[in-house]
Short mmCIF file of C-alpha atoms and ligand atoms in Angstrom, two decimals:
data_model
loop_
_atom_site.label_atom_id
_atom_site.label_comp_id
_atom_site.label_asym_id
_atom_site.label_seq_id
_atom_site.Cartn_x
_atom_site.Cartn_y
_atom_site.Cartn_z
CA MET A 1 0.00 0.00 0.00
CA ILE A 2 1.36 3.43 -0.95
CA PHE A 3 0.29 6.28 1.27
CA ASN A 4 1.52 9.83 0.71
CA ASN A 5 4.53 8.58 -1.28
CA VAL A 6 5.54 6.12 1.45
CA ASP A 7 5.50 2.49 0.30
CA PHE A 8 4.23 0.45 3.26
CA ASP A 9 5.02 -2.86 1.52
CA THR A 10 8.69 -2.18 2.21
CA TYR A 11 8.28 0.26 5.11
CA PHE A 12 10.24 -1.70 7.73
CA LYS A 13 13.27 -1.96 5.42
CA HIS A 14 13.53 1.78 4.92
CA TYR A 15 12.15 3.32 8.11
CA PRO A 16 14.29 4.19 9.88
CA ASP A 17 17.19 4.56 7.43
CA LYS A 18 20.70 3.48 8.39
CA ALA A 19 21.29 6.70 10.32
CA GLY A 20 18.08 6.21 12.28
CA TYR A 21 15.82 8.69 10.48
CA PHE A 22 12.10 8.43 9.88
CA GLY A 23 11.89 11.27 7.36
CA LYS A 24 13.49 14.16 9.21
CA TYR A 25 12.82 12.73 12.68
CA GLY A 26 15.12 10.54 14.77
CA GLY A 27 18.89 10.42 14.37
CA SER A 28 21.44 10.52 17.17
CA PHE A 29 22.50 13.70 18.94
CA ILE A 30 24.82 12.64 21.75
CA ALA A 31 28.36 13.16 23.04
CA PRO A 32 31.10 11.46 20.96
CA GLU A 33 32.08 9.02 23.72
CA LEU A 34 28.47 7.85 24.01
CA GLN A 35 28.17 7.64 20.23
CA LYS A 36 30.87 4.95 20.27
CA ALA A 37 28.75 2.90 22.65
CA MET A 38 25.62 3.47 20.55
CA ASP A 39 27.43 2.34 17.41
CA GLU A 40 28.34 -0.89 19.15
CA ILE A 41 24.69 -1.48 20.07
CA THR A 42 23.56 -0.62 16.53
CA GLU A 43 26.01 -3.04 15.01
CA ALA A 44 25.02 -5.77 17.45
CA TYR A 45 21.37 -5.10 16.77
CA TYR A 46 21.73 -5.52 13.01
CA SER A 47 23.89 -8.64 13.29
CA ILE A 48 22.71 -10.48 16.42
CA CYS A 49 19.01 -9.65 16.50
CA GLN A 50 18.43 -10.79 12.92
CA SER A 51 20.17 -14.11 13.59
CA ARG A 52 18.17 -17.33 13.72
CA LYS A 53 19.51 -18.18 17.14
CA PHE A 54 18.42 -14.87 18.68
CA ILE A 55 14.97 -14.96 17.10
CA ALA A 56 14.38 -18.57 18.18
CA GLU A 57 15.46 -17.83 21.75
CA LEU A 58 13.26 -14.71 21.99
CA ARG A 59 10.32 -16.68 20.65
CA ARG A 60 10.83 -19.39 23.26
CA ILE A 61 11.06 -16.84 26.08
CA ARG A 62 7.90 -15.11 24.95
CA LYS A 63 5.98 -18.33 25.04
CA GLU A 64 7.45 -20.01 28.12
CA PHE A 65 8.21 -17.06 30.37
CA GLN A 66 6.05 -14.12 29.30
CA GLY A 67 2.95 -16.18 28.55
CA ARG A 68 2.55 -15.00 24.96
CA PRO A 69 0.57 -14.81 22.85
CA THR A 70 -1.69 -12.62 24.97
CA PRO A 71 -5.32 -12.93 23.88
CA VAL A 72 -7.60 -10.56 22.02
CA SER A 73 -10.92 -10.21 23.90
CA HIS A 74 -14.26 -9.20 22.44
CA LEU A 75 -15.69 -6.46 24.70
CA GLU A 76 -19.29 -7.52 24.19
CA ARG A 77 -21.04 -5.84 27.06
CA LEU A 78 -19.23 -2.57 26.52
CA SER A 79 -20.09 -2.69 22.80
CA ASP A 80 -23.75 -3.33 23.62
CA ALA A 81 -23.82 -0.44 26.06
CA LEU A 82 -22.62 1.85 23.27
CA GLY A 83 -25.51 0.82 21.03
CA GLY A 84 -24.21 -2.47 19.64
CA LYS A 85 -23.56 -1.21 16.11
CA VAL A 86 -19.80 -1.16 16.55
CA GLN A 87 -17.87 -3.99 18.18
CA LEU A 88 -14.93 -3.23 20.48
CA TYR A 89 -12.01 -5.61 21.03
CA ALA A 90 -8.95 -5.41 23.28
CA LYS A 91 -5.44 -6.75 22.83
CA ARG A 92 -4.59 -7.93 26.33
CA GLU A 93 -1.08 -6.76 27.18
CA ASP A 94 -2.34 -6.56 30.77
CA LEU A 95 -1.90 -10.36 30.68
CA ASN A 96 1.73 -10.20 29.56
CA HIS A 97 4.02 -11.25 32.45
CA SER A 98 4.52 -8.38 34.92
CA GLY A 99 1.28 -6.79 33.75
CA ALA A 100 2.15 -4.55 30.80
CA HIS A 101 3.72 -4.41 27.36
CA LYS A 102 7.04 -3.01 28.62
CA LEU A 103 8.49 -6.46 29.28
CA ASN A 104 8.35 -7.14 25.50
CA HIS A 105 11.23 -4.79 24.75
CA CYS A 106 13.03 -5.29 28.08
CA MET A 107 13.35 -9.05 27.39
CA GLY A 108 14.65 -8.24 23.91
CA GLU A 109 17.16 -5.70 25.19
CA ALA A 110 18.36 -7.98 28.00
CA LEU A 111 18.67 -10.94 25.62
CA LEU A 112 20.78 -8.73 23.34
CA ALA A 113 22.93 -7.77 26.35
CA SER A 114 23.59 -11.40 27.15
CA PHE A 115 24.35 -12.28 23.51
CA MET A 116 26.85 -9.36 23.53
CA GLY A 117 28.48 -10.77 26.67
CA LYS A 118 27.53 -7.77 28.83
CA LYS A 119 27.19 -8.21 32.58
CA LYS A 120 24.91 -5.33 33.41
CA VAL A 121 21.88 -3.39 32.17
CA ILE A 122 21.46 0.30 33.03
CA ALA A 123 18.35 2.48 32.81
CA GLU A 124 16.48 5.33 34.39
CA THR A 125 12.88 5.19 35.53
CA GLY A 126 10.28 7.80 36.40
CA ALA A 127 7.21 6.11 37.82
CA GLY A 128 9.12 2.86 38.11
CA GLN A 129 7.29 0.79 35.47
CA HIS A 130 10.29 0.58 33.15
CA GLY A 131 12.56 -0.12 36.11
CA VAL A 132 10.41 -3.04 37.23
CA ALA A 133 10.20 -4.51 33.71
CA LEU A 134 13.96 -4.25 33.23
CA ALA A 135 14.67 -5.65 36.71
CA THR A 136 12.43 -8.61 35.79
CA ALA A 137 14.37 -9.21 32.57
CA ALA A 138 17.73 -8.82 34.32
CA ALA A 139 16.75 -11.38 36.97
CA TYR A 140 15.72 -13.82 34.25
CA PHE A 141 19.09 -13.56 32.49
CA GLY A 142 21.21 -13.25 35.64
CA LEU A 143 22.41 -9.76 34.71
CA GLU A 144 23.20 -6.97 37.14
CA CYS A 145 20.74 -4.10 36.92
CA ASP A 146 21.29 -0.45 37.91
CA ILE A 147 18.16 1.69 37.85
CA TYR A 148 18.60 5.46 38.25
CA MET A 149 15.66 7.16 39.89
CA GLY A 150 15.07 10.67 41.23
CA ALA A 151 14.80 10.93 45.03
CA VAL A 152 11.34 12.52 44.70
CA ASP A 153 10.12 9.63 42.52
CA ILE A 154 11.59 7.08 44.93
CA LYS A 155 9.41 8.50 47.70
CA LYS A 156 6.30 8.62 45.49
CA GLN A 157 6.67 5.15 43.99
CA ALA A 158 7.42 2.97 47.00
CA PRO A 159 5.75 -0.24 45.68
CA ASN A 160 7.75 -0.18 42.44
CA VAL A 161 10.97 0.54 44.34
CA ALA A 162 10.21 -2.49 46.53
CA ARG A 163 9.56 -4.64 43.44
CA MET A 164 12.86 -3.63 41.85
CA LYS A 165 14.76 -4.41 45.04
CA ILE A 166 13.07 -7.78 45.49
CA LEU A 167 14.01 -8.60 41.89
CA GLY A 168 17.63 -7.86 42.79
CA ALA A 169 18.08 -4.50 41.05
CA ASN A 170 20.24 -1.76 42.45
CA VAL A 171 18.10 1.41 42.72
CA VAL A 172 20.45 4.40 42.50
CA GLU A 173 19.02 7.54 44.09
CA VAL A 174 19.55 10.75 42.06
CA THR A 175 19.62 13.78 44.35
CA HIS A 176 20.40 16.77 42.14
CA GLY A 177 18.06 19.27 40.43
CA LEU A 178 14.35 18.51 40.67
CA GLN A 179 15.24 14.90 41.56
CA THR A 180 12.83 13.40 39.02
CA LEU A 181 12.97 11.75 35.58
CA LYS A 182 15.08 14.30 33.71
CA GLU A 183 17.90 14.13 36.27
CA ALA A 184 17.61 10.34 36.33
CA VAL A 185 18.08 10.24 32.52
CA ASP A 186 21.22 12.38 32.79
CA ALA A 187 22.64 10.27 35.61
CA ALA A 188 21.95 7.00 33.80
CA PHE A 189 23.59 8.29 30.59
CA GLU A 190 26.59 9.49 32.55
CA ALA A 191 27.02 6.16 34.32
CA TYR A 192 26.66 4.34 31.03
CA SER A 193 29.34 6.42 29.30
CA LYS A 194 31.76 5.24 32.01
CA GLU A 195 30.68 1.60 32.05
CA TYR A 196 29.74 0.79 28.49
CA LYS A 197 32.37 -1.93 28.06
CA ASP A 198 30.54 -4.21 30.48
CA SER A 199 27.00 -2.91 30.25
CA ILE A 200 24.25 -1.78 27.94
CA TYR A 201 21.76 1.00 28.35
CA CYS A 202 18.13 -0.06 27.97
CA ILE A 203 15.63 2.60 27.10
CA GLY A 204 11.99 2.39 28.18
CA SER A 205 10.19 3.39 24.98
CA VAL A 206 10.65 4.17 21.27
CA LEU A 207 12.80 7.15 22.28
CA GLY A 208 16.40 8.22 22.48
CA PRO A 209 19.17 8.09 19.90
CA HIS A 210 19.30 5.51 17.09
CA PRO A 211 19.05 2.48 17.33
CA PHE A 212 16.57 2.58 20.25
CA PRO A 213 13.46 3.78 18.39
CA LEU A 214 14.07 1.03 15.84
CA MET A 215 14.98 -1.68 18.33
CA VAL A 216 12.09 -1.04 20.73
CA ARG A 217 9.58 -0.80 17.84
CA ASP A 218 10.78 -4.13 16.48
CA PHE A 219 10.65 -5.86 19.89
CA GLN A 220 7.14 -4.46 20.48
CA SER A 221 5.88 -5.37 17.01
CA VAL A 222 4.98 -8.80 18.42
CA VAL A 223 1.87 -7.05 19.81
CA GLY A 224 0.61 -5.95 16.39
CA ILE A 225 1.62 -9.11 14.57
CA GLU A 226 -0.20 -11.31 17.09
CA ALA A 227 -3.21 -9.01 17.27
CA ARG A 228 -3.72 -8.92 13.50
CA GLU A 229 -3.64 -12.70 13.19
CA GLN A 230 -5.89 -13.21 16.22
CA PHE A 231 -8.39 -10.60 15.10
CA VAL A 232 -8.68 -12.08 11.60
CA ASP A 233 -9.05 -15.58 13.11
CA MET A 234 -11.84 -14.41 15.40
CA THR A 235 -13.83 -12.28 12.98
CA GLY A 236 -12.78 -13.20 9.45
CA HIS A 237 -11.81 -9.61 8.67
CA LEU A 238 -9.56 -6.75 9.72
CA PRO A 239 -10.66 -4.18 12.29
CA ASP A 240 -11.84 -0.87 10.84
CA ALA A 241 -9.81 1.07 13.36
CA ILE A 242 -7.11 0.46 15.96
CA VAL A 243 -6.32 2.63 18.98
CA ALA A 244 -3.38 2.88 21.39
CA CYS A 245 -2.25 5.40 24.00
CA VAL A 246 0.98 7.29 23.31
CA GLY A 247 3.47 8.36 25.96
CA GLY A 248 6.88 7.71 24.47
CA GLY A 249 4.97 5.56 22.04
CA SER A 250 6.17 1.96 22.43
CA ASN A 251 2.89 0.10 22.89
CA ALA A 252 1.40 2.14 20.05
CA ALA A 253 4.38 1.53 17.75
CA GLY A 254 4.08 -2.20 18.48
CA LEU A 255 0.37 -2.41 17.70
CA PHE A 256 0.59 -0.12 14.66
CA ALA A 257 3.44 -2.18 13.14
CA GLY A 258 0.99 -5.02 12.48
CA PHE A 259 -1.48 -2.80 10.59
CA LEU A 260 0.43 0.00 8.83
CA ASN A 261 0.14 -1.75 5.47
CA ASP A 262 -3.59 -2.45 5.85
CA PRO A 263 -6.67 -0.36 5.04
CA VAL A 264 -7.20 0.30 8.75
CA ASP A 265 -7.63 3.69 10.44
CA ILE A 266 -4.98 4.15 13.11
CA TYR A 267 -5.29 6.39 16.17
CA GLY A 268 -2.62 7.34 18.72
CA ILE A 269 -4.04 8.91 21.86
CA GLU A 270 -2.20 11.49 23.93
CA PRO A 271 -3.05 12.66 27.46
CA LEU A 272 -4.84 16.01 27.59
CA GLY A 273 -4.67 15.94 31.40
CA ARG A 274 -6.44 18.96 32.88
CA GLY A 275 -6.67 20.84 29.56
CA PRO A 276 -4.81 22.38 26.62
CA LYS A 277 -2.75 24.95 28.59
CA LEU A 278 1.02 24.26 28.56
CA GLY A 279 1.85 22.48 31.81
CA ASP A 280 -1.59 20.89 32.14
CA HIS A 281 -1.10 18.07 29.62
CA ALA A 282 1.51 15.89 27.92
CA ALA A 283 0.08 15.92 24.38
CA SER A 284 3.41 16.54 22.67
CA LEU A 285 2.47 15.53 19.11
CA THR A 286 -0.76 17.53 19.27
CA TYR A 287 0.66 20.77 20.69
CA GLY A 288 4.44 20.49 20.28
CA THR A 289 6.99 21.67 17.71
CA GLU A 290 10.11 20.15 16.20
CA GLY A 291 13.17 19.99 18.44
CA ILE A 292 15.99 17.88 19.82
CA MET A 293 16.00 16.38 23.30
CA HIS A 294 17.43 13.28 24.97
CA GLY A 295 19.48 12.54 21.87
CA PHE A 296 16.87 12.56 19.07
CA ASN A 297 14.89 14.92 16.84
CA SER A 298 11.12 14.78 17.20
CA ILE A 299 8.08 16.86 18.09
CA MET A 300 8.28 18.17 21.65
CA LEU A 301 6.70 20.53 24.15
CA LYS A 302 9.04 23.42 24.94
CA ASP A 303 9.04 26.20 27.48
CA GLU A 304 9.90 29.81 26.55
CA LYS A 305 13.63 28.98 26.66
CA GLY A 306 13.20 26.09 24.26
CA GLU A 307 13.87 23.52 27.00
CA PRO A 308 11.56 20.51 27.54
CA ALA A 309 8.39 21.93 29.15
CA PRO A 310 6.89 20.65 32.40
CA VAL A 311 4.12 18.20 31.59
CA TYR A 312 1.23 16.64 33.46
CA SER A 313 -1.02 13.60 33.09
CA ILE A 314 -3.04 11.49 35.50
CA ALA A 315 -1.05 8.62 33.97
CA SER A 316 2.57 8.80 35.05
CA GLY A 317 3.53 6.48 32.17
CA LEU A 318 2.36 9.11 29.67
CA ASP A 319 3.86 12.30 31.07
CA TYR A 320 6.83 12.81 28.80
CA PRO A 321 7.36 16.07 26.81
CA SER A 322 8.02 14.33 23.49
CA SER A 323 7.19 11.14 21.61
CA GLY A 324 9.22 8.76 19.49
CA PRO A 325 10.42 10.00 16.07
CA GLU A 326 8.43 7.37 14.20
CA HIS A 327 5.21 8.86 15.59
CA ALA A 328 6.27 12.35 14.52
CA PHE A 329 6.79 10.91 11.03
CA LEU A 330 3.54 8.94 10.88
CA GLN A 331 1.70 12.08 11.98
CA GLU A 332 3.44 14.22 9.37
CA ILE A 333 2.50 11.91 6.49
CA GLY A 334 -1.01 11.47 7.89
CA ARG A 335 -0.90 7.67 8.19
CA VAL A 336 -1.80 7.85 11.89
CA LYS A 337 -4.17 10.36 13.44
CA TYR A 338 -3.13 11.60 16.88
CA ASP A 339 -5.84 12.87 19.17
CA VAL A 340 -6.33 13.57 22.88
CA ILE A 341 -8.33 12.33 25.86
CA ASP A 342 -8.46 14.19 29.18
CA ASP A 343 -8.26 12.92 32.78
CA GLU A 344 -12.04 12.90 33.32
CA GLU A 345 -12.78 10.82 30.22
CA THR A 346 -9.94 8.50 31.23
CA VAL A 347 -11.30 7.84 34.72
CA ASP A 348 -14.76 7.24 33.27
CA ALA A 349 -13.32 4.63 30.87
CA PHE A 350 -11.31 3.05 33.72
CA PHE A 351 -14.54 2.33 35.63
CA LYS A 352 -16.61 1.37 32.55
CA LEU A 353 -14.16 -1.32 31.44
CA SER A 354 -13.81 -2.60 35.01
CA ARG A 355 -17.59 -2.79 35.58
CA MET A 356 -18.68 -4.09 32.19
CA GLU A 357 -15.87 -6.43 31.27
CA GLY A 358 -14.14 -7.41 34.52
CA ILE A 359 -10.87 -5.92 33.33
CA ILE A 360 -9.20 -3.20 35.44
CA PRO A 361 -7.09 -1.29 32.89
CA ALA A 362 -3.95 0.74 33.55
CA ILE A 363 -4.77 4.43 33.67
CA GLU A 364 -2.47 4.87 30.64
CA SER A 365 -4.45 2.27 28.66
CA SER A 366 -7.73 3.86 29.83
CA HIS A 367 -6.96 6.76 27.49
CA ALA A 368 -7.16 4.35 24.55
CA VAL A 369 -10.32 2.74 25.94
CA ALA A 370 -11.97 6.16 26.27
CA TYR A 371 -11.09 7.04 22.69
CA GLY A 372 -12.27 3.67 21.38
CA MET A 373 -15.64 4.27 23.05
CA LYS A 374 -15.86 7.79 21.63
CA LEU A 375 -14.92 6.59 18.16
CA ALA A 376 -17.51 3.80 18.25
CA LYS A 377 -20.23 6.38 18.83
CA THR A 378 -19.26 8.21 15.63
CA MET A 379 -19.31 5.06 13.45
CA GLU A 380 -22.36 3.49 11.78
CA LYS A 381 -20.93 -0.04 12.01
CA GLY A 382 -17.65 -1.95 12.14
CA SER A 383 -15.04 -2.83 14.73
CA VAL A 384 -12.37 -1.15 16.80
CA LEU A 385 -9.34 -2.87 18.34
CA ILE A 386 -7.91 -1.19 21.44
CA ASN A 387 -4.46 -1.90 22.86
CA LEU A 388 -4.82 -2.59 26.57
CA SER A 389 -1.19 -1.82 27.33
CA GLY A 390 -1.33 -2.82 31.00
CA ARG A 391 -3.35 -3.70 34.07
CA GLY A 392 -4.59 -1.14 36.55
CA ASP A 393 -3.72 -2.60 39.96
CA LYS A 394 -1.01 0.04 40.33
CA ASP A 395 -3.56 2.84 39.87
CA MET A 396 -6.44 1.68 42.09
CA ASP A 397 -5.45 3.40 45.35
CA TYR A 398 -4.84 6.76 43.67
CA ILE A 399 -8.11 6.68 41.74
CA ILE A 400 -10.21 5.74 44.75
CA GLU A 401 -8.56 8.42 46.85
CA LYS A 402 -8.92 11.16 44.24
CA TYR A 403 -12.19 10.23 42.50
CA GLY A 404 -13.98 7.78 44.80
CA ILE A 405 -15.88 4.78 43.46
CA ARG A 406 -17.98 5.64 40.43
C1 PLP B 1 4.72 2.97 30.30
C2 PLP B 1 3.35 2.65 29.93
C3 PLP B 1 2.73 3.27 28.83
C4 PLP B 1 3.37 4.36 28.03
O1 PLP B 1 4.51 4.01 27.34
P1 PLP B 1 4.54 3.88 25.75
O2 PLP B 1 5.97 3.77 25.45
O3 PLP B 1 3.89 5.11 25.19
O4 PLP B 1 3.77 2.66 25.39
C5 PLP B 1 1.44 2.88 28.48
N1 PLP B 1 0.79 1.93 29.19
C6 PLP B 1 1.35 1.32 30.26
C7 PLP B 1 0.56 0.28 30.99
C8 PLP B 1 2.65 1.65 30.66
O5 PLP B 1 3.20 1.05 31.72
#
């Protein structure tokens, strides 16, 4: 399928190109000593990850350890409640081991580390979800794991800190600046530039310098490939539309990868938080402009000095001031439509899915559920597949405290 001069039959061969560009987005903007380390990872990715042995091992792990394939569920009662003309379905990444899609790329990255003979994986974490997923993968492979985390986040995210420690990770407290994610990113990069001979850096989404947006997209594409096959098996046809929430954009990139070359409408949903004022949301593709941060060129939210702006979302997994370069590209060519859902609509969807389907969704995923419901109301007939990126156990206490039971 050719769309706006982009040939989707051969898309994965050409996007990104060898320098890591999706159109003008992506690339690698980092210090020369780190670039050496990145080049090593890029080379290993192209040689090792395409090898039969690597692919076979990853496939085995996904089946025997992660519990893949995760199912696609028909959301019958929810569809009926919306009038019954449009059928909603969910890809159940909440049932992936450790409760979200993040383990898909963490297992890939950690397997690559062990194929490369590395002893340690290094990463930063904000809310702790990426840290927990990477600590899980590191434990599985017997790798050391250093997770850099701001002191403020450590206090706020006690259960995830406990999980990481139980899994054997070393949680390194970052005490400078605002003591949150940005400082943790800097600290993790700095540690990595000193230790790259024995370690690899593992990013938490389709972000950062090349090859991470490529590598994480490819490891997550299992979601879309499975979902397409399962959906066609169940219904005999493709969905009319697919929906995923977008923070950095990894669960969305994974789902979309299975459907980019199909006549399917694709929606990426950003968090509108409290509203469209800068500082009240994290809808970077919707309200942002082109710029470079954290080593890559994409669309980002900037303050008046051109620095990454403060962002907010009810979903801590979505509050990042940019999104992966592939999303910036897919938006630019119009293949994917990016839209927003606010906190209120999200909480409403969180309770609706819980009550009507017996599935408590992550508050991140609830953005996609809310949009799927909204979309269904605008359609005469057809079907919508929603990516349920994770389960909501982690969000229950906060939602009950702030919103009560609805
Ligand atoms: C981290 C997280 C997200 C957001 O990350 P993406 O890279 O945008 O997918 C979404 N859902 C859940 C459950 C998460 O943990």
